[in-house]
Amino acid sequence: MTDTDVPSDAQGPPSEGRYGERVFRPDAGGEGERIDLGALTYDDTTMARLRQLGAGPGWSCLDVGAGTGTVARRLLDEAGVAAVLAVDRDVRFLAAHPVPGLAVRQADITSDEFDAGPFHLVHARFVLMHLPSPRDTAARLAGLLAPGGVLVISDAVDLTTDSAPATPYTRAMRAMWQGLRDTIGTDVSRVPRHPELLRAAGLESVAAEIHVPPLEPGSAISGFWAETWERARQSMVGTGLVDDAQIDEAVRYLDSRRCTGLSPGMLTAWGRKAVAR
């Protein structure tokens, strides 16, 4: 496959809504805490990569789908960047934690009306996997970069569920991915293509890595999946792959020493915009 031979975005079954509508509604009790469990799991890995890519003093950054703003605030506090624009379709969690240098904007980055930049860093974590056209979104985000700027996109990649032995955990995971695809269009099967999306967007020095956190009783990631299943319960049961009792069993199994499954990993891909020579 050449840099320009990126497959068109696959068209899955029609979905009935978007992230934050049918499932994962920001106004649902505990949703901010669920997002923070994911942040506790992945923020250190994300920040290490962003700093290795040069995020630091003088940088202007865009954090897309910023959630509760943990990465945005750490870019300011730890990396010492000059400014961060944190964007989400619902900013209630971002607005609750203002800090100097952090600007908050309620917007849809897939809209033609979204205009910002240029930025030294554009970061989007667990965003493209929920959108119908990740290729178009990657190209749009790349267009917001300043020369020499870097685009970093991270999404979930499930390396084991389809081939793993049947357990309460793997049954729940299979039902979750299918239910989310049916209701809001989430499709993690496309995530391994992310490096090609960045090359197709004209970026250079493209590379990628995967982080797979361990599932341990009482861990943040185990809590994150238990909370995620609870919020996606209706769509999971709707697949016919599990019922309520099996989801409850999976939650208990996840928090037990019997659980030997692997969590979905986070694939992070990055690329730089060329500097005019």
PDB file of C-alpha atoms in Angstrom:
ATOM      1  CA  MET A   1       0.000   0.000   0.000  1.00  0.00           C
ATOM      2  CA  THR A   2       1.418   3.385  -0.978  1.00  0.00           C
ATOM      3  CA  ASP A   3       1.021   6.569   1.003  1.00  0.00           C
ATOM      4  CA  THR A   4      -1.853   7.649  -1.234  1.00  0.00           C
ATOM      5  CA  ASP A   5      -3.552   4.238  -1.484  1.00  0.00           C
ATOM      6  CA  VAL A   6      -5.507   4.555   1.749  1.00  0.00           C
ATOM      7  CA  PRO A   7      -8.770   2.584   1.654  1.00  0.00           C
ATOM      8  CA  SER A   8     -11.966   4.586   1.798  1.00  0.00           C
ATOM      9  CA  ASP A   9     -13.586   4.666   5.228  1.00  0.00           C
ATOM     10  CA  ALA A  10     -15.558   1.478   5.616  1.00  0.00           C
ATOM     11  CA  GLN A  11     -19.304   1.927   5.802  1.00  0.00           C
ATOM     12  CA  GLY A  12     -20.611  -0.099   8.720  1.00  0.00           C
ATOM     13  CA  PRO A  13     -24.222  -0.626   9.677  1.00  0.00           C
ATOM     14  CA  PRO A  14     -26.269   2.545  10.123  1.00  0.00           C
ATOM     15  CA  SER A  15     -25.989   3.996  13.612  1.00  0.00           C
ATOM     16  CA  GLU A  16     -28.672   5.842  15.505  1.00  0.00           C
ATOM     17  CA  GLY A  17     -26.695   8.597  17.177  1.00  0.00           C
ATOM     18  CA  ARG A  18     -23.323   9.925  18.166  1.00  0.00           C
ATOM     19  CA  TYR A  19     -21.012   9.560  21.133  1.00  0.00           C
ATOM     20  CA  GLY A  20     -22.557  11.452  24.032  1.00  0.00           C
ATOM     21  CA  GLU A  21     -26.104  11.002  22.762  1.00  0.00           C
ATOM     22  CA  ARG A  22     -27.371   7.420  22.885  1.00  0.00           C
ATOM     23  CA  VAL A  23     -24.545   6.371  25.210  1.00  0.00           C
ATOM     24  CA  PHE A  24     -21.942   8.173  27.349  1.00  0.00           C
ATOM     25  CA  ARG A  25     -24.140  11.219  27.864  1.00  0.00           C
ATOM     26  CA  PRO A  26     -22.218  13.952  29.740  1.00  0.00           C
ATOM     27  CA  ASP A  27     -25.273  14.669  31.884  1.00  0.00           C
ATOM     28  CA  ALA A  28     -25.420  11.078  33.141  1.00  0.00           C
ATOM     29  CA  GLY A  29     -24.295  10.716  36.732  1.00  0.00           C
ATOM     30  CA  GLY A  30     -20.692   9.587  37.055  1.00  0.00           C
ATOM     31  CA  GLU A  31     -19.691  10.169  33.432  1.00  0.00           C
ATOM     32  CA  GLY A  32     -16.902  12.564  34.385  1.00  0.00           C
ATOM     33  CA  GLU A  33     -15.557  10.002  36.822  1.00  0.00           C
ATOM     34  CA  ARG A  34     -15.644   7.302  34.111  1.00  0.00           C
ATOM     35  CA  ILE A  35     -13.606   9.544  31.798  1.00  0.00           C
ATOM     36  CA  ASP A  36     -11.123  10.202  34.590  1.00  0.00           C
ATOM     37  CA  LEU A  37     -10.607   6.458  35.085  1.00  0.00           C
ATOM     38  CA  GLY A  38      -9.482   6.324  31.472  1.00  0.00           C
ATOM     39  CA  ALA A  39      -7.234   9.321  32.065  1.00  0.00           C
ATOM     40  CA  LEU A  40      -5.615   7.628  35.066  1.00  0.00           C
ATOM     41  CA  THR A  41      -4.830   4.696  32.784  1.00  0.00           C
ATOM     42  CA  TYR A  42      -3.556   6.474  29.696  1.00  0.00           C
ATOM     43  CA  ASP A  43      -2.408  10.006  30.576  1.00  0.00           C
ATOM     44  CA  ASP A  44       1.149   9.080  31.574  1.00  0.00           C
ATOM     45  CA  THR A  45       1.669   7.243  28.279  1.00  0.00           C
ATOM     46  CA  THR A  46       0.154  10.107  26.312  1.00  0.00           C
ATOM     47  CA  MET A  47       2.216  12.751  28.071  1.00  0.00           C
ATOM     48  CA  ALA A  48       5.456  10.807  27.631  1.00  0.00           C
ATOM     49  CA  ARG A  49       4.854  10.630  23.867  1.00  0.00           C
ATOM     50  CA  LEU A  50       3.828  14.295  23.547  1.00  0.00           C
ATOM     51  CA  ARG A  51       6.940  15.435  25.398  1.00  0.00           C
ATOM     52  CA  GLN A  52       9.165  13.145  23.340  1.00  0.00           C
ATOM     53  CA  LEU A  53       7.705  14.785  20.257  1.00  0.00           C
ATOM     54  CA  GLY A  54       8.797  18.172  21.574  1.00  0.00           C
ATOM     55  CA  ALA A  55       5.763  19.622  23.366  1.00  0.00           C
ATOM     56  CA  GLY A  56       7.154  22.357  25.574  1.00  0.00           C
ATOM     57  CA  PRO A  57       7.611  26.096  26.111  1.00  0.00           C
ATOM     58  CA  GLY A  58       6.339  28.278  23.309  1.00  0.00           C
ATOM     59  CA  TRP A  59       4.027  25.645  21.856  1.00  0.00           C
ATOM     60  CA  SER A  60       0.406  26.377  21.036  1.00  0.00           C
ATOM     61  CA  CYS A  61      -1.714  23.217  21.312  1.00  0.00           C
ATOM     62  CA  LEU A  62      -5.164  21.952  20.353  1.00  0.00           C
ATOM     63  CA  ASP A  63      -6.683  19.123  22.399  1.00  0.00           C
ATOM     64  CA  VAL A  64      -9.641  17.624  20.526  1.00  0.00           C
ATOM     65  CA  GLY A  65     -12.334  15.748  22.436  1.00  0.00           C
ATOM     66  CA  ALA A  66     -10.648  16.971  25.585  1.00  0.00           C
ATOM     67  CA  GLY A  67     -13.068  15.300  28.027  1.00  0.00           C
ATOM     68  CA  THR A  68     -12.294  16.457  31.551  1.00  0.00           C
ATOM     69  CA  GLY A  69      -9.145  18.287  30.410  1.00  0.00           C
ATOM     70  CA  THR A  70      -6.492  16.207  32.129  1.00  0.00           C
ATOM     71  CA  VAL A  71      -4.115  16.166  29.147  1.00  0.00           C
ATOM     72  CA  ALA A  72      -4.672  19.843  28.417  1.00  0.00           C
ATOM     73  CA  ARG A  73      -3.844  20.830  31.990  1.00  0.00           C
ATOM     74  CA  ARG A  74      -0.776  18.577  32.112  1.00  0.00           C
ATOM     75  CA  LEU A  75       0.526  20.115  28.892  1.00  0.00           C
ATOM     76  CA  LEU A  76       0.409  23.480  30.651  1.00  0.00           C
ATOM     77  CA  ASP A  77       1.608  22.364  34.073  1.00  0.00           C
ATOM     78  CA  GLU A  78       4.241  19.775  33.181  1.00  0.00           C
ATOM     79  CA  ALA A  79       5.329  20.476  29.610  1.00  0.00           C
ATOM     80  CA  GLY A  80       5.093  24.251  30.056  1.00  0.00           C
ATOM     81  CA  VAL A  81       3.404  24.901  26.714  1.00  0.00           C
ATOM     82  CA  ALA A  82       2.268  28.444  26.023  1.00  0.00           C
ATOM     83  CA  ALA A  83      -1.427  27.778  25.459  1.00  0.00           C
ATOM     84  CA  VAL A  84      -3.952  24.981  24.968  1.00  0.00           C
ATOM     85  CA  LEU A  85      -7.294  25.227  23.203  1.00  0.00           C
ATOM     86  CA  ALA A  86      -9.462  22.375  24.546  1.00  0.00           C
ATOM     87  CA  VAL A  87     -12.401  21.505  22.295  1.00  0.00           C
ATOM     88  CA  ASP A  88     -15.339  19.205  22.908  1.00  0.00           C
ATOM     89  CA  ARG A  89     -18.965  18.960  21.837  1.00  0.00           C
ATOM     90  CA  ASP A  90     -19.904  19.383  25.519  1.00  0.00           C
ATOM     91  CA  VAL A  91     -17.531  21.385  27.708  1.00  0.00           C
ATOM     92  CA  ARG A  92     -19.155  21.091  31.141  1.00  0.00           C
ATOM     93  CA  PHE A  93     -16.214  19.070  32.524  1.00  0.00           C
ATOM     94  CA  LEU A  94     -13.627  21.390  30.976  1.00  0.00           C
ATOM     95  CA  ALA A  95     -15.325  24.539  32.239  1.00  0.00           C
ATOM     96  CA  ALA A  96     -15.328  23.130  35.768  1.00  0.00           C
ATOM     97  CA  HIS A  97     -11.516  23.216  35.983  1.00  0.00           C
ATOM     98  CA  PRO A  98     -10.199  26.503  34.525  1.00  0.00           C
ATOM     99  CA  VAL A  99      -6.446  27.163  34.636  1.00  0.00           C
ATOM    100  CA  PRO A 100      -4.280  29.937  33.166  1.00  0.00           C
ATOM    101  CA  GLY A 101      -3.408  29.281  29.538  1.00  0.00           C
ATOM    102  CA  LEU A 102      -6.369  26.971  28.934  1.00  0.00           C
ATOM    103  CA  ALA A 103      -9.047  28.164  26.514  1.00  0.00           C
ATOM    104  CA  VAL A 104     -12.233  26.119  26.180  1.00  0.00           C
ATOM    105  CA  ARG A 105     -14.424  25.964  23.097  1.00  0.00           C
ATOM    106  CA  GLN A 106     -17.637  24.019  22.592  1.00  0.00           C
ATOM    107  CA  ALA A 107     -17.483  22.920  18.966  1.00  0.00           C
ATOM    108  CA  ASP A 108     -17.665  20.023  16.536  1.00  0.00           C
ATOM    109  CA  ILE A 109     -14.294  19.621  14.822  1.00  0.00           C
ATOM    110  CA  THR A 110     -15.937  17.743  11.933  1.00  0.00           C
ATOM    111  CA  SER A 111     -17.931  20.857  11.033  1.00  0.00           C
ATOM    112  CA  ASP A 112     -16.794  23.116   8.212  1.00  0.00           C
ATOM    113  CA  GLU A 113     -17.449  26.001  10.578  1.00  0.00           C
ATOM    114  CA  PHE A 114     -14.631  24.969  12.918  1.00  0.00           C
ATOM    115  CA  ASP A 115     -11.666  27.274  12.324  1.00  0.00           C
ATOM    116  CA  ALA A 116      -8.601  27.606  14.531  1.00  0.00           C
ATOM    117  CA  GLY A 117      -4.838  27.459  14.482  1.00  0.00           C
ATOM    118  CA  PRO A 118      -2.231  27.058  13.359  1.00  0.00           C
ATOM    119  CA  PHE A 119      -0.911  24.892  16.201  1.00  0.00           C
ATOM    120  CA  HIS A 120       2.412  23.291  17.045  1.00  0.00           C
ATOM    121  CA  LEU A 121       0.502  20.270  18.399  1.00  0.00           C
ATOM    122  CA  VAL A 122      -2.916  18.838  17.578  1.00  0.00           C
ATOM    123  CA  HIS A 123      -3.907  15.923  19.828  1.00  0.00           C
ATOM    124  CA  ALA A 124      -7.028  13.748  19.607  1.00  0.00           C
ATOM    125  CA  ARG A 125      -7.509  10.726  21.865  1.00  0.00           C
ATOM    126  CA  PHE A 126     -10.418   8.274  21.531  1.00  0.00           C
ATOM    127  CA  VAL A 127     -12.123  10.545  18.999  1.00  0.00           C
ATOM    128  CA  LEU A 128     -11.662   9.255  15.445  1.00  0.00           C
ATOM    129  CA  MET A 129     -12.851   5.738  16.323  1.00  0.00           C
ATOM    130  CA  HIS A 130     -16.327   7.152  16.994  1.00  0.00           C
ATOM    131  CA  LEU A 131     -16.573   9.184  13.765  1.00  0.00           C
ATOM    132  CA  PRO A 132     -17.925   8.034  10.390  1.00  0.00           C
ATOM    133  CA  SER A 133     -14.926   9.306   8.399  1.00  0.00           C
ATOM    134  CA  PRO A 134     -11.616   9.168  10.302  1.00  0.00           C
ATOM    135  CA  ARG A 135      -9.721   9.764   7.061  1.00  0.00           C
ATOM    136  CA  ASP A 136     -11.456  13.119   6.493  1.00  0.00           C
ATOM    137  CA  THR A 137     -11.039  14.067  10.151  1.00  0.00           C
ATOM    138  CA  ALA A 138      -7.318  13.271  10.121  1.00  0.00           C
ATOM    139  CA  ALA A 139      -6.886  15.438   7.036  1.00  0.00           C
ATOM    140  CA  ARG A 140      -8.838  18.262   8.659  1.00  0.00           C
ATOM    141  CA  LEU A 141      -6.720  18.109  11.828  1.00  0.00           C
ATOM    142  CA  ALA A 142      -3.490  18.002   9.814  1.00  0.00           C
ATOM    143  CA  GLY A 143      -4.627  21.194   8.126  1.00  0.00           C
ATOM    144  CA  LEU A 144      -4.602  22.978  11.494  1.00  0.00           C
ATOM    145  CA  LEU A 145      -0.853  22.438  11.988  1.00  0.00           C
ATOM    146  CA  ALA A 146       1.845  25.061  11.688  1.00  0.00           C
ATOM    147  CA  PRO A 147       4.889  24.050   9.603  1.00  0.00           C
ATOM    148  CA  GLY A 148       6.861  21.579  11.700  1.00  0.00           C
ATOM    149  CA  GLY A 149       3.832  20.926  13.895  1.00  0.00           C
ATOM    150  CA  VAL A 150       2.807  17.440  14.937  1.00  0.00           C
ATOM    151  CA  LEU A 151      -0.537  15.645  14.834  1.00  0.00           C
ATOM    152  CA  VAL A 152      -1.027  12.880  17.420  1.00  0.00           C
ATOM    153  CA  ILE A 153      -4.078  10.616  17.250  1.00  0.00           C
ATOM    154  CA  SER A 154      -4.844   7.793  19.696  1.00  0.00           C
ATOM    155  CA  ASP A 155      -7.655   5.260  19.584  1.00  0.00           C
ATOM    156  CA  ALA A 156      -8.555   1.883  21.009  1.00  0.00           C
ATOM    157  CA  VAL A 157      -7.320  -1.240  19.275  1.00  0.00           C
ATOM    158  CA  ASP A 158      -8.602  -4.659  20.340  1.00  0.00           C
ATOM    159  CA  LEU A 159      -5.911  -7.238  19.654  1.00  0.00           C
ATOM    160  CA  THR A 160      -7.369 -10.258  21.417  1.00  0.00           C
ATOM    161  CA  THR A 161     -11.137 -10.372  21.745  1.00  0.00           C
ATOM    162  CA  ASP A 162     -11.950 -12.184  18.486  1.00  0.00           C
ATOM    163  CA  SER A 163      -9.354 -14.904  18.987  1.00  0.00           C
ATOM    164  CA  ALA A 164      -9.331 -15.182  22.785  1.00  0.00           C
ATOM    165  CA  PRO A 165     -11.060 -18.017  24.646  1.00  0.00           C
ATOM    166  CA  ALA A 166     -14.655 -17.343  25.623  1.00  0.00           C
ATOM    167  CA  THR A 167     -14.839 -15.893  29.129  1.00  0.00           C
ATOM    168  CA  PRO A 168     -17.319 -13.543  30.810  1.00  0.00           C
ATOM    169  CA  TYR A 169     -14.867 -10.707  29.958  1.00  0.00           C
ATOM    170  CA  THR A 170     -14.420 -11.497  26.265  1.00  0.00           C
ATOM    171  CA  ARG A 171     -18.173 -12.039  25.790  1.00  0.00           C
ATOM    172  CA  ALA A 172     -18.842  -8.608  27.288  1.00  0.00           C
ATOM    173  CA  MET A 173     -16.148  -6.957  25.160  1.00  0.00           C
ATOM    174  CA  ARG A 174     -17.480  -8.476  21.938  1.00  0.00           C
ATOM    175  CA  ALA A 175     -20.973  -7.300  22.821  1.00  0.00           C
ATOM    176  CA  MET A 176     -19.703  -3.836  23.727  1.00  0.00           C
ATOM    177  CA  TRP A 177     -17.903  -3.255  20.417  1.00  0.00           C
ATOM    178  CA  GLN A 178     -20.850  -4.574  18.421  1.00  0.00           C
ATOM    179  CA  GLY A 179     -23.361  -2.561  20.437  1.00  0.00           C
ATOM    180  CA  LEU A 180     -21.380   0.658  20.090  1.00  0.00           C
ATOM    181  CA  ARG A 181     -20.994   0.120  16.363  1.00  0.00           C
ATOM    182  CA  ASP A 182     -24.732  -0.428  15.986  1.00  0.00           C
ATOM    183  CA  THR A 183     -25.759   2.609  18.077  1.00  0.00           C
ATOM    184  CA  ILE A 184     -23.112   5.301  17.524  1.00  0.00           C
ATOM    185  CA  GLY A 185     -20.917   3.952  14.732  1.00  0.00           C
ATOM    186  CA  THR A 186     -17.791   3.194  16.784  1.00  0.00           C
ATOM    187  CA  ASP A 187     -15.414   1.073  14.695  1.00  0.00           C
ATOM    188  CA  VAL A 188     -12.060   0.052  16.169  1.00  0.00           C
ATOM    189  CA  SER A 189     -11.308  -2.267  13.249  1.00  0.00           C
ATOM    190  CA  ARG A 190     -10.095   0.780  11.299  1.00  0.00           C
ATOM    191  CA  VAL A 191      -7.661   1.990  13.955  1.00  0.00           C
ATOM    192  CA  PRO A 192      -4.596   0.053  12.673  1.00  0.00           C
ATOM    193  CA  ARG A 193      -4.878   2.217   9.528  1.00  0.00           C
ATOM    194  CA  HIS A 194      -4.162   5.424  11.446  1.00  0.00           C
ATOM    195  CA  PRO A 195      -0.516   5.723  10.295  1.00  0.00           C
ATOM    196  CA  GLU A 196      -1.674   5.520   6.676  1.00  0.00           C
ATOM    197  CA  LEU A 197      -4.259   8.247   7.351  1.00  0.00           C
ATOM    198  CA  LEU A 198      -1.485  10.556   8.509  1.00  0.00           C
ATOM    199  CA  ARG A 199       0.651   9.817   5.462  1.00  0.00           C
ATOM    200  CA  ALA A 200      -2.343  10.440   3.192  1.00  0.00           C
ATOM    201  CA  ALA A 201      -2.803  13.794   4.950  1.00  0.00           C
ATOM    202  CA  GLY A 202       0.690  14.763   3.784  1.00  0.00           C
ATOM    203  CA  LEU A 203       2.500  14.387   7.082  1.00  0.00           C
ATOM    204  CA  GLU A 204       6.098  13.214   7.431  1.00  0.00           C
ATOM    205  CA  SER A 205       8.028  11.106   9.960  1.00  0.00           C
ATOM    206  CA  VAL A 206       4.917   9.031  10.640  1.00  0.00           C
ATOM    207  CA  ALA A 207       5.213   6.367  13.341  1.00  0.00           C
ATOM    208  CA  ALA A 208       2.999   4.538  15.819  1.00  0.00           C
ATOM    209  CA  GLU A 209       3.016   2.558  19.064  1.00  0.00           C
ATOM    210  CA  ILE A 210       0.584   0.560  21.202  1.00  0.00           C
ATOM    211  CA  HIS A 211       0.129   0.598  24.972  1.00  0.00           C
ATOM    212  CA  VAL A 212      -1.846  -2.248  26.572  1.00  0.00           C
ATOM    213  CA  PRO A 213      -2.573  -1.668  30.280  1.00  0.00           C
ATOM    214  CA  PRO A 214      -2.806  -4.724  32.551  1.00  0.00           C
ATOM    215  CA  LEU A 215      -6.194  -5.760  33.895  1.00  0.00           C
ATOM    216  CA  GLU A 216      -5.806  -6.055  37.658  1.00  0.00           C
ATOM    217  CA  PRO A 217      -8.478  -6.114  40.372  1.00  0.00           C
ATOM    218  CA  GLY A 218      -9.189  -2.595  41.552  1.00  0.00           C
ATOM    219  CA  SER A 219      -7.196  -0.960  38.742  1.00  0.00           C
ATOM    220  CA  ALA A 220      -8.343   2.191  36.981  1.00  0.00           C
ATOM    221  CA  ILE A 221      -8.699   0.377  33.652  1.00  0.00           C
ATOM    222  CA  SER A 222     -10.815  -2.387  35.166  1.00  0.00           C
ATOM    223  CA  GLY A 223     -13.035   0.260  36.723  1.00  0.00           C
ATOM    224  CA  PHE A 224     -13.218   2.088  33.408  1.00  0.00           C
ATOM    225  CA  TRP A 225     -14.477  -0.975  31.548  1.00  0.00           C
ATOM    226  CA  ALA A 226     -16.987  -1.845  34.255  1.00  0.00           C
ATOM    227  CA  GLU A 227     -18.388   1.707  34.113  1.00  0.00           C
ATOM    228  CA  THR A 228     -18.344   1.647  30.314  1.00  0.00           C
ATOM    229  CA  TRP A 229     -20.317  -1.595  30.203  1.00  0.00           C
ATOM    230  CA  GLU A 230     -22.875  -0.136  32.588  1.00  0.00           C
ATOM    231  CA  ARG A 231     -23.450   2.878  30.340  1.00  0.00           C
ATOM    232  CA  ALA A 232     -23.476   0.734  27.196  1.00  0.00           C
ATOM    233  CA  ARG A 233     -25.614  -1.993  28.790  1.00  0.00           C
ATOM    234  CA  GLN A 234     -28.707  -1.404  26.665  1.00  0.00           C
ATOM    235  CA  SER A 235     -26.790  -1.504  23.392  1.00  0.00           C
ATOM    236  CA  MET A 236     -24.822  -4.574  24.545  1.00  0.00           C
ATOM    237  CA  VAL A 237     -27.970  -6.515  25.422  1.00  0.00           C
ATOM    238  CA  GLY A 238     -29.474  -5.371  22.130  1.00  0.00           C
ATOM    239  CA  THR A 239     -26.861  -7.330  20.199  1.00  0.00           C
ATOM    240  CA  GLY A 240     -28.179 -10.628  21.561  1.00  0.00           C
ATOM    241  CA  LEU A 241     -24.621 -11.610  22.502  1.00  0.00           C
ATOM    242  CA  VAL A 242     -25.140 -11.082  26.248  1.00  0.00           C
ATOM    243  CA  ASP A 243     -27.934 -10.500  28.691  1.00  0.00           C
ATOM    244  CA  ASP A 244     -28.008  -8.436  31.889  1.00  0.00           C
ATOM    245  CA  ALA A 245     -26.938 -11.361  34.054  1.00  0.00           C
ATOM    246  CA  GLN A 246     -23.914 -12.028  31.836  1.00  0.00           C
ATOM    247  CA  ILE A 247     -22.831  -8.383  32.024  1.00  0.00           C
ATOM    248  CA  ASP A 248     -23.068  -8.526  35.808  1.00  0.00           C
ATOM    249  CA  GLU A 249     -21.006 -11.736  35.732  1.00  0.00           C
ATOM    250  CA  ALA A 250     -18.408 -10.038  33.542  1.00  0.00           C
ATOM    251  CA  VAL A 251     -18.071  -7.147  36.004  1.00  0.00           C
ATOM    252  CA  ARG A 252     -17.450  -9.590  38.849  1.00  0.00           C
ATOM    253  CA  TYR A 253     -14.983 -11.565  36.737  1.00  0.00           C
ATOM    254  CA  LEU A 254     -13.115  -8.395  35.762  1.00  0.00           C
ATOM    255  CA  ASP A 255     -12.524  -7.583  39.431  1.00  0.00           C
ATOM    256  CA  SER A 256     -11.365 -11.086  40.332  1.00  0.00           C
ATOM    257  CA  ARG A 257      -8.028 -12.869  40.292  1.00  0.00           C
ATOM    258  CA  ARG A 258      -9.490 -15.284  37.747  1.00  0.00           C
ATOM    259  CA  CYS A 259      -9.440 -12.631  35.020  1.00  0.00           C
ATOM    260  CA  THR A 260      -6.590 -13.259  32.599  1.00  0.00           C
ATOM    261  CA  GLY A 261      -7.814 -11.150  29.693  1.00  0.00           C
ATOM    262  CA  LEU A 262      -5.979  -8.320  27.962  1.00  0.00           C
ATOM    263  CA  SER A 263      -7.486  -4.874  27.854  1.00  0.00           C
ATOM    264  CA  PRO A 264      -7.921  -3.218  24.487  1.00  0.00           C
ATOM    265  CA  GLY A 265      -4.787  -1.209  23.834  1.00  0.00           C
ATOM    266  CA  MET A 266      -4.298   2.411  22.873  1.00  0.00           C
ATOM    267  CA  LEU A 267      -2.706   2.837  19.448  1.00  0.00           C
ATOM    268  CA  THR A 268      -1.014   6.214  19.080  1.00  0.00           C
ATOM    269  CA  ALA A 269       0.131   7.462  15.675  1.00  0.00           C
ATOM    270  CA  TRP A 270       1.882  10.720  14.885  1.00  0.00           C
ATOM    271  CA  GLY A 271       3.285  12.714  11.990  1.00  0.00           C
ATOM    272  CA  ARG A 272       4.753  16.149  11.282  1.00  0.00           C
ATOM    273  CA  LYS A 273       3.831  18.829   8.810  1.00  0.00           C
ATOM    274  CA  ALA A 274       6.696  19.597   6.472  1.00  0.00           C
ATOM    275  CA  VAL A 275       8.667  22.803   6.863  1.00  0.00           C
ATOM    276  CA  ALA A 276       9.042  24.765   3.653  1.00  0.00           C
ATOM    277  CA  ARG A 277      12.575  24.486   2.313  1.00  0.00           C
TER     278      ARG A 277
END
